[in-house]
Coordinates of C-alpha atoms and ligand atoms in Angstrom, one line a residue:
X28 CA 87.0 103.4 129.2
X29 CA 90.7 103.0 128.7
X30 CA 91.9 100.5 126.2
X31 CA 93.9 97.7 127.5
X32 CA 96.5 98.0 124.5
X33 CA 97.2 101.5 123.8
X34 CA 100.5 101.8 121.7
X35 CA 101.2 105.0 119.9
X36 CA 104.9 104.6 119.0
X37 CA 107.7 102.4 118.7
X38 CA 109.7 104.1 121.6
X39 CA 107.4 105.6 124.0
X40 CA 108.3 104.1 127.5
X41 CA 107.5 100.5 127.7
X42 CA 104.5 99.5 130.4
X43 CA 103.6 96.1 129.3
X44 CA 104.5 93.5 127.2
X45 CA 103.2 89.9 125.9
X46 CA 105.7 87.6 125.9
X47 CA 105.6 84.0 125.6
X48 CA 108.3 81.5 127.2
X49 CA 109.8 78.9 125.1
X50 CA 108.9 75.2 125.6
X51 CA 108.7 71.6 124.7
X52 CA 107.5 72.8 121.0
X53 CA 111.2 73.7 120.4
X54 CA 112.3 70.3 121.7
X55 CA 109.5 69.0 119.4
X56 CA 111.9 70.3 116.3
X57 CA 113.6 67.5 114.2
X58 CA 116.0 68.3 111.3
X59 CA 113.5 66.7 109.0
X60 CA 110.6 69.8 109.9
X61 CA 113.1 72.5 110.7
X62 CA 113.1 74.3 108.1
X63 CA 108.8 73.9 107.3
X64 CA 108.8 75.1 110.8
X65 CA 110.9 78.2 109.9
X66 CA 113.7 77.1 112.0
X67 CA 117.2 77.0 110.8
X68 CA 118.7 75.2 114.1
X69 CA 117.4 73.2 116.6
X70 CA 117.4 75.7 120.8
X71 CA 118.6 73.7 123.7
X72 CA 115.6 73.9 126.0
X73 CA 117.5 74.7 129.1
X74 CA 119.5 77.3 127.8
X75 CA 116.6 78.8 125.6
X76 CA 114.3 78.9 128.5
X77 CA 117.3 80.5 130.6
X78 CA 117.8 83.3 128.1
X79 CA 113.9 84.0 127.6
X80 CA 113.9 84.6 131.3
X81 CA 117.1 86.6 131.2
X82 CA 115.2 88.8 128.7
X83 CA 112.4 89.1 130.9
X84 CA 113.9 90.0 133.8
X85 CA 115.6 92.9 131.7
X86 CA 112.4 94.1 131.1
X87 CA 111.0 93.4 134.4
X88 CA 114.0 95.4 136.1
X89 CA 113.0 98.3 134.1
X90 CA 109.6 98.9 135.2
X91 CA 107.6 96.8 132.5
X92 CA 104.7 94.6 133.1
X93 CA 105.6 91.0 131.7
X94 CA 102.3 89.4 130.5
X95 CA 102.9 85.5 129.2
X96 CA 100.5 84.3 126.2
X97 CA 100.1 81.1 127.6
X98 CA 98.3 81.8 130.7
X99 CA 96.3 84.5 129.5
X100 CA 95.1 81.9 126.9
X101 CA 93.9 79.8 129.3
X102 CA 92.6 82.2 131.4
X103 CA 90.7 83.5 128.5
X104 CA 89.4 79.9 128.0
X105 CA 88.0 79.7 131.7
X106 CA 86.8 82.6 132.0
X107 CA 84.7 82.5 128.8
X108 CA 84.0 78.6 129.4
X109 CA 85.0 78.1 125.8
X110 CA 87.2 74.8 126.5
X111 CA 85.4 72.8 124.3
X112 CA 85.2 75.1 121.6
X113 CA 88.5 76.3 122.1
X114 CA 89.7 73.0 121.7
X115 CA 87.6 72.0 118.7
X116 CA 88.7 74.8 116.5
X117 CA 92.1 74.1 117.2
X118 CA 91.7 70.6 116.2
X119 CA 90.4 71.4 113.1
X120 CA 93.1 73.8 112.0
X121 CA 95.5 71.5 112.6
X122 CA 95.6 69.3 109.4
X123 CA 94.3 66.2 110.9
X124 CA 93.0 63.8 108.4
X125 CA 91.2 61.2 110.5
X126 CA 87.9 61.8 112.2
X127 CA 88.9 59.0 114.5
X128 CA 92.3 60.5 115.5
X129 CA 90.7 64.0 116.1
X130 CA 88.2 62.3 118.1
X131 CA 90.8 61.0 120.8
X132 CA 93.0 63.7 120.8
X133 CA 90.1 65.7 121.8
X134 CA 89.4 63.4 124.8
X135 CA 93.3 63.6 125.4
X136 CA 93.1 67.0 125.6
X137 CA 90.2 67.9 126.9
X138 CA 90.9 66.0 130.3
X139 CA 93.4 68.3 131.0
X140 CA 93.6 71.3 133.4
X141 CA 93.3 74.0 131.1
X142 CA 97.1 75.6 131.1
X143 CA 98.2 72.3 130.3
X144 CA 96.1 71.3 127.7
X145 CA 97.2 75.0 125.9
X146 CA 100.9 74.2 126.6
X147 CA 100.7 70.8 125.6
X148 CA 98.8 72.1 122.3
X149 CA 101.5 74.9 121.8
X150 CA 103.9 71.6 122.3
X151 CA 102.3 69.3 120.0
X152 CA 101.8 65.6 120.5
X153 CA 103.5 62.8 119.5
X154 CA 102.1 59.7 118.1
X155 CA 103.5 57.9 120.7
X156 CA 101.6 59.7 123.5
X157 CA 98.1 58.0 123.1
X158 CA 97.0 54.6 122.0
X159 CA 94.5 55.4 119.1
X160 CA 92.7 52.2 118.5
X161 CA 91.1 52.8 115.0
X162 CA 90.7 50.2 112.2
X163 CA 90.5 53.0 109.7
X164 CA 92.8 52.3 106.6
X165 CA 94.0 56.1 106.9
X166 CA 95.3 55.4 110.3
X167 CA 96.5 52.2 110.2
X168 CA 98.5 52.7 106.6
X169 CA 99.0 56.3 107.8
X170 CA 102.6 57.4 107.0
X171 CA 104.0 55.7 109.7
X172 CA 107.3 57.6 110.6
X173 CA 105.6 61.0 110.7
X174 CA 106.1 61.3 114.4
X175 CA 103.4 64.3 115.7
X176 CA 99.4 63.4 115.3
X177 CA 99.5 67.7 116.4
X178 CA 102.4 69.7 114.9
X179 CA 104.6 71.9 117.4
X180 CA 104.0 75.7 117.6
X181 CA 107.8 76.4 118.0
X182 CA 107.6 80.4 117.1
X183 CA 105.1 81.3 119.7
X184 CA 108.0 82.9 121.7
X185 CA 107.8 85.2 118.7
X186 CA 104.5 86.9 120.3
X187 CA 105.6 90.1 118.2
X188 CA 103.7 88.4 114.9
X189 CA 100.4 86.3 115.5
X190 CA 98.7 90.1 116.9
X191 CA 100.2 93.7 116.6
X192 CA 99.2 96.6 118.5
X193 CA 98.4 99.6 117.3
X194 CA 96.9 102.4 118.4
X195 CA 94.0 101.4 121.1
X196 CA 93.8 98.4 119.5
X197 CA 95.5 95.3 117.3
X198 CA 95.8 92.9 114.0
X199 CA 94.9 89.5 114.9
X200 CA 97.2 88.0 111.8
X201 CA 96.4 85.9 108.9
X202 CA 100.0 84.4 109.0
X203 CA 101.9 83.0 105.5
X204 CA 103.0 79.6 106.4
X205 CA 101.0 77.3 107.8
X206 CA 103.5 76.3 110.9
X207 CA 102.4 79.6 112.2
X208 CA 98.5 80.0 111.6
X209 CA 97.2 78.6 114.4
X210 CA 99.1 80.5 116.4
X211 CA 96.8 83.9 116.3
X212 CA 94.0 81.8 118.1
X213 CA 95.5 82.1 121.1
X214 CA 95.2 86.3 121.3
X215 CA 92.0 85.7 119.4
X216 CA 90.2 83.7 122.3
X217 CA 92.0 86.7 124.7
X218 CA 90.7 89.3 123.5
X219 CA 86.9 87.9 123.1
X220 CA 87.2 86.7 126.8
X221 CA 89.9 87.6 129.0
X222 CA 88.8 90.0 131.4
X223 CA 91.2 92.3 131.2
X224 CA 90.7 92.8 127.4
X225 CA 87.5 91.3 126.0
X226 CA 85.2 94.5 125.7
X227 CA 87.3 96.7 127.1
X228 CA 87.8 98.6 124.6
X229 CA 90.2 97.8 122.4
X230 CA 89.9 97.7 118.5
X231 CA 90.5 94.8 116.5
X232 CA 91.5 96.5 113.3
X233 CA 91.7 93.3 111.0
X234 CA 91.1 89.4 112.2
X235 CA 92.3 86.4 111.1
X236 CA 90.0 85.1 109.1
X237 CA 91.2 86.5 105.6
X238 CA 92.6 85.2 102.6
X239 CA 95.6 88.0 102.4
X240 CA 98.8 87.6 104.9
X241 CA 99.8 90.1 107.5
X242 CA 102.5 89.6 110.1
X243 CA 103.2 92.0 113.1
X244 CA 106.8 92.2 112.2
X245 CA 106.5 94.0 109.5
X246 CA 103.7 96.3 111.4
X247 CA 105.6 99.3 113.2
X248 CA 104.2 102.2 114.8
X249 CA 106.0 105.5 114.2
X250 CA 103.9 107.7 115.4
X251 CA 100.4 108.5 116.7
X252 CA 99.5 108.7 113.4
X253 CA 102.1 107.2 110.9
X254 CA 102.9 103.5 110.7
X255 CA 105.1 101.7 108.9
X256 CA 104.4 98.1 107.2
X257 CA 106.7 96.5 105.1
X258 CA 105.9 94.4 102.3
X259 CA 107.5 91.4 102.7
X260 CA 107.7 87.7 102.6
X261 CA 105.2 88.0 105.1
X262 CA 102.8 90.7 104.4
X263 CA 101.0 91.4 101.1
X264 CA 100.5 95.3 99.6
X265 CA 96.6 93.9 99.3
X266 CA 96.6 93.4 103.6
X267 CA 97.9 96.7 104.1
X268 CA 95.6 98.6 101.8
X269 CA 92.5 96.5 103.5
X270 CA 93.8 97.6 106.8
X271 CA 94.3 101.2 105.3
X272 CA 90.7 101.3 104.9
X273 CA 89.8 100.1 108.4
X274 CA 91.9 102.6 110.3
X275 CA 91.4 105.9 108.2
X276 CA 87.5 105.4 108.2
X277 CA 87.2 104.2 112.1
X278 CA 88.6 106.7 114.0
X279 CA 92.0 104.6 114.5
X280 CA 94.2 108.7 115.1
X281 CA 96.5 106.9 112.0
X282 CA 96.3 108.8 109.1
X283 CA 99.3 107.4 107.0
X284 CA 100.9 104.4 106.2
X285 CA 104.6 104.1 104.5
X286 CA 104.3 101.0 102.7
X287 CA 108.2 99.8 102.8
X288 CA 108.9 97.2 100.0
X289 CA 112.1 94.5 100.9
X290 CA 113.2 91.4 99.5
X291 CA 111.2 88.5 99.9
X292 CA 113.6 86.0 101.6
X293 CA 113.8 83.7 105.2
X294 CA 116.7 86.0 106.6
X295 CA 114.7 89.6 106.0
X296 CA 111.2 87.9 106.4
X297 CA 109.6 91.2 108.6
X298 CA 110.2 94.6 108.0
X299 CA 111.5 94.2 111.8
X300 CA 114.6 92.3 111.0
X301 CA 115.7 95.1 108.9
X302 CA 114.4 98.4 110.0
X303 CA 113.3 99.6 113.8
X304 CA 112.8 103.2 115.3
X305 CA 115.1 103.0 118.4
X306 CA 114.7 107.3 118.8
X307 CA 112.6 110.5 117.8
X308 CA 115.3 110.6 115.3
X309 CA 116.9 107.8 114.7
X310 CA 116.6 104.2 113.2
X311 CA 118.5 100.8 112.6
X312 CA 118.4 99.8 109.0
X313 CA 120.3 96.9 107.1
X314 CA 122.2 98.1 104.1
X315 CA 120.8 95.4 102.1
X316 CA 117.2 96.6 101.9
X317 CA 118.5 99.9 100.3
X318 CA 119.5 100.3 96.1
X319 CA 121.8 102.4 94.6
X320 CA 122.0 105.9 96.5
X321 CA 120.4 104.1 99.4
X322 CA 117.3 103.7 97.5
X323 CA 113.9 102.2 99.6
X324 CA 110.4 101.9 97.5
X325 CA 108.3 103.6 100.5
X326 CA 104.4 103.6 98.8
X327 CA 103.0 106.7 101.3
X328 CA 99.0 105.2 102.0
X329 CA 97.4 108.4 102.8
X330 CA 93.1 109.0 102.9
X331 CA 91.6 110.2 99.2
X332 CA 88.6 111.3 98.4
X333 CA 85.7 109.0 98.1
X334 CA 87.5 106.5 101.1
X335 CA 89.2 105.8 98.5
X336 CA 93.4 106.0 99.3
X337 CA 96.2 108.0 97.7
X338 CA 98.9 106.0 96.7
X339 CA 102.4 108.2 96.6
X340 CA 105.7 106.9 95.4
X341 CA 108.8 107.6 96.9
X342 CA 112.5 106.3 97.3
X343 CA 114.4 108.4 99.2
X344 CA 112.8 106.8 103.0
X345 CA 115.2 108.9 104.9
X346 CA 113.4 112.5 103.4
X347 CA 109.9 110.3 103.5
X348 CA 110.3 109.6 107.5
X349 CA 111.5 113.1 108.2
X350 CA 108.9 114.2 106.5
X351 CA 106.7 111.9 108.3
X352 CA 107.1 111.9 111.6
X353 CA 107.8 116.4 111.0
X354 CA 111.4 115.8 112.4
X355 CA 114.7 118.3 110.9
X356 CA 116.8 115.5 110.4
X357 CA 117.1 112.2 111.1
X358 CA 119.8 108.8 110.9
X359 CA 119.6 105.6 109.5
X360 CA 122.1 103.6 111.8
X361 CA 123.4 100.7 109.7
X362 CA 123.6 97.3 111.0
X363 CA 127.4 96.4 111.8
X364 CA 128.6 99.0 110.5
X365 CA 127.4 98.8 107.2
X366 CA 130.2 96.2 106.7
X367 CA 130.2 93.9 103.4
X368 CA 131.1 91.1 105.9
X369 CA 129.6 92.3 109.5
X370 CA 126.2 93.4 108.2
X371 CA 124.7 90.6 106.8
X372 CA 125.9 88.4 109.4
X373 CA 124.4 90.2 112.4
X374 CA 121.5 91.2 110.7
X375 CA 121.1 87.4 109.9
X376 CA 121.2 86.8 114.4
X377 CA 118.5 90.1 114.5
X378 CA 121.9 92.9 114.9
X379 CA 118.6 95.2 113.3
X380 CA 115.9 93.6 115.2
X381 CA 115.8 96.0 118.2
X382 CA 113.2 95.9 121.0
X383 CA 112.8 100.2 122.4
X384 CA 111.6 100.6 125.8
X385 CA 112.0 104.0 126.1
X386 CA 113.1 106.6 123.9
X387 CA 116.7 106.3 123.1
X388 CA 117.0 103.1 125.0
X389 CA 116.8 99.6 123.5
X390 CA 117.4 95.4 123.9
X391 CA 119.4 94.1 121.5
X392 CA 121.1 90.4 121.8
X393 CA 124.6 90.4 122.9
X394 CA 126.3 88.5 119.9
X395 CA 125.6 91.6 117.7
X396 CA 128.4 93.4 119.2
X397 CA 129.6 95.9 116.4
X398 CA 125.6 97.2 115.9
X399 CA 125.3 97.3 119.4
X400 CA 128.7 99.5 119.7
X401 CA 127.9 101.6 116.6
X402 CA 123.9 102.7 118.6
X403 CA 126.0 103.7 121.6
X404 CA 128.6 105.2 119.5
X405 CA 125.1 107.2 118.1
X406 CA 123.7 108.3 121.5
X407 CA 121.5 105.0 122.3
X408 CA 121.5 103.3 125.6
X409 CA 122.1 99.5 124.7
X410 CA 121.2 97.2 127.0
X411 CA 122.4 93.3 126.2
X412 CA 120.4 89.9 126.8
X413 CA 122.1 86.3 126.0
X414 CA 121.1 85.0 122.6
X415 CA 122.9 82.0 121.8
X416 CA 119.9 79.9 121.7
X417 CA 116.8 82.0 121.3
X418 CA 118.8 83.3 118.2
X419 CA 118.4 79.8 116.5
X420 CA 114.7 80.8 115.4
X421 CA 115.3 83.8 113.6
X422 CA 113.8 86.4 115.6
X423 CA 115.6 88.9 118.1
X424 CA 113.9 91.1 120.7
X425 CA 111.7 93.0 119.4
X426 CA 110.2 89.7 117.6
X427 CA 110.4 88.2 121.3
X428 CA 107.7 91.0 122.7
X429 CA 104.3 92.8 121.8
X430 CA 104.1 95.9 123.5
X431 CA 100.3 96.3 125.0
X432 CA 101.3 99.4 126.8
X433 CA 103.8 102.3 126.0
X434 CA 103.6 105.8 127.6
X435 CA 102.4 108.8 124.9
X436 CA 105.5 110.6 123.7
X437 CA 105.7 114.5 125.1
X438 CA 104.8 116.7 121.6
Ligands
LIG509 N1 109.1 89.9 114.0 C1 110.0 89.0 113.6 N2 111.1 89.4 112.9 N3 109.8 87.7 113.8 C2 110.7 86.6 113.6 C3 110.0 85.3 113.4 C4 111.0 84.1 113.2 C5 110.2 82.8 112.8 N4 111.1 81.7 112.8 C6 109.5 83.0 111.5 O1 110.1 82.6 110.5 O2 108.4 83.4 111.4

């Protein structure tokens, strides 16, 4: 049987992609719950929506398969007749203090067809949209100008960090902040009943349903058998030694992990937005991950004795990935430039967040324009996509995307 999601690299030529299109959640943003929604501006929908399709026709127009979240959500939900249950676990993930509220935004949703009710849950709802008739005290004293009964899911066009592929299988993510932890449901009720992934074999190396955070930025693949996770803001050293476990005693092909430590901050929040593999041989990285003589902490993860794991330190990551992924040499492209000025503010609109579909060929958004000269100045096919709004959440194209399928590299 040939799993679904088989991804052994960061650059192997891009087959098919999860992606999810931006909508009324990002209209659903209000300067008074941008920032707990991780937001730091507020997308025109038009525009947003008008980029996000730009981005997918990119792909599109060079031979990748665009799959969208929401409608393989509901698709997994019909085809599993799991509405109800769907729908129930939702509702109780989503921080809603009164039984009789829940109750009618149950029968709001439920009576709808089943793409709408997921869109309209990845939306949010308004207080205004139903009439909730309940003489509960908590409802009618209820803090009155909080405008959503359901919070908006505006980072779901982020697909990159609720699941990560790896290998011939994925992380379903345990995610920091609670904006985004009910957004790994939705590839949770795919792969246990969409067709074209539940039981068909692919792995789910760790599931949501732990205590310790993991997010798919910081979860790259560099090689059938090397990955690198960064410890972040995002993801805990305690995640990816659990995971460590999983994939060196199940037959995962990975048999190292280079644990990348980077500050803990909102503008470098995944390994992603500093560091991506865009070539055998090459990388972007943003100088202000690296110390004094371009120092990294790498922690190498490698199998011990006993399943227990060897724990290596290292600081020189450019000797650590050449020695890695077996390569002579190798380049650390900085973002803009490595400018004082130019590097932090591209890195801050993604300038290091780079999606590879092939090796030596990578998206990046167009406002990043001295990284994106300094790749091709390297050797590395750039090609642009309009960013203006999707920018506004944080996240550049390789956030936008989860690769299901990416050809094998040629040894
Ligand atoms: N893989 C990434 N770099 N994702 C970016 C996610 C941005 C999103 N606003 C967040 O804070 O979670």
């Amino acid at each position: 049987m040939t799993s679904p999601i088989h991804v052994n690299s960061e650059i192997g030529k891009l087959k098919t992609v999860l992606l999810k299109r931006p909508g009324k959640e990002v209209e659903n943003i209000t300067p008074d719950i941008m920032y707990r929604l991780l937001f730091d501006d507020i997308p025109y929908l038009p525009t947003i929506q008008k980029e996000h399709d730009q981005f997918a026709q990119t792909l599109r127009d060079n031979g990748v398969e665009v799959l969208y979240l929401e409608n393989l959500a509901a698709e997994a939900i019909d085809a599993g007749d799991v509405k109800e249950a769907f729908l129930d676990k939702m509702l109780n993930e989503s921080h809603i203090k009164s039984p009789q509220v829940q109750a009618a935004l149950k029968d709001y949703l439920i009576s709808m067809a089943t793409l709408d009710m997921v869109e309209k849950i990845m939306a949010g709802v308004r207080t205004n949209e139903i009439d909730i008739k309940s003489k509960a005290l908590i409802d009618v004293s209820a803090d009155g100008d909080y405008p959503f009964y359901m919070d908006p899911m505006p980072n779901l066009y982020f697909t990159r960090d609720p699941a990560a592929s790896m290998g011939d299988g994925l992380t379903i993510n345990k995610m920091t902040f609670e904006a985004r932890q009910r957004e790994s449901m939705f590839m949770e009720v795919i792969m246990q009943h969409h067709p074209r992934f539940a039981n068909q074999g692919a792995q789910v190396w760790r599931d949501r349903d732990h205590i310790d955070r993991m997010e798919g930025g910081d979860e790259l693949i560099l090689s059938d058998k090397v990955l690198a996770i960064g410890i972040s803001q995002r993801t805990s050293a305690q995640s990816i030694e659990e995971l460590a476990k999983v994939l060196f005693a199940n037959h995962s092909g990975f048999e190292k992990i280079l644990a990348i430590k980077i500050p803990h901050n909102h503008a470098m929040m995944h390994l992603d937005t500093v560091f991506t593999m865009i070539d055998y041989d090459k990388f972007t990285i943003h100088p202000g991950i690296q110390g004094a003589g371009g120092m990294v902490d790498t922690y190498i993860l490698e199998p011990g004795n006993n399943d227990e794991i060897k724990i290596t330190h290292q600081t020189d990551l450019e000797k650590v990935l050449r020695d890695a992924l077996e390569v002579p040499e190798l380049t650390l492209i900085p973002c803009g430039g490595g400018d004082a000025v130019v590097a932090p503010r591209e890195q801050w609109n993604d300038g290091s967040n780079t999606l590879a579909i092939a090796p030596g060929v990578v998206v990046t958004y167009d406002r990043n324009y001295v990284s994106n000269e300094n790749l091709r100045q390297c050797g590395i096919k750039v090609i642009e996509v309009p960013s203006s709004e999707l920018s506004r959440g944080r996240g550049g194209p390789r956030c936008m995307s989860m690769p299901l399928v990416r050809e094998d590299l040629k040894k």
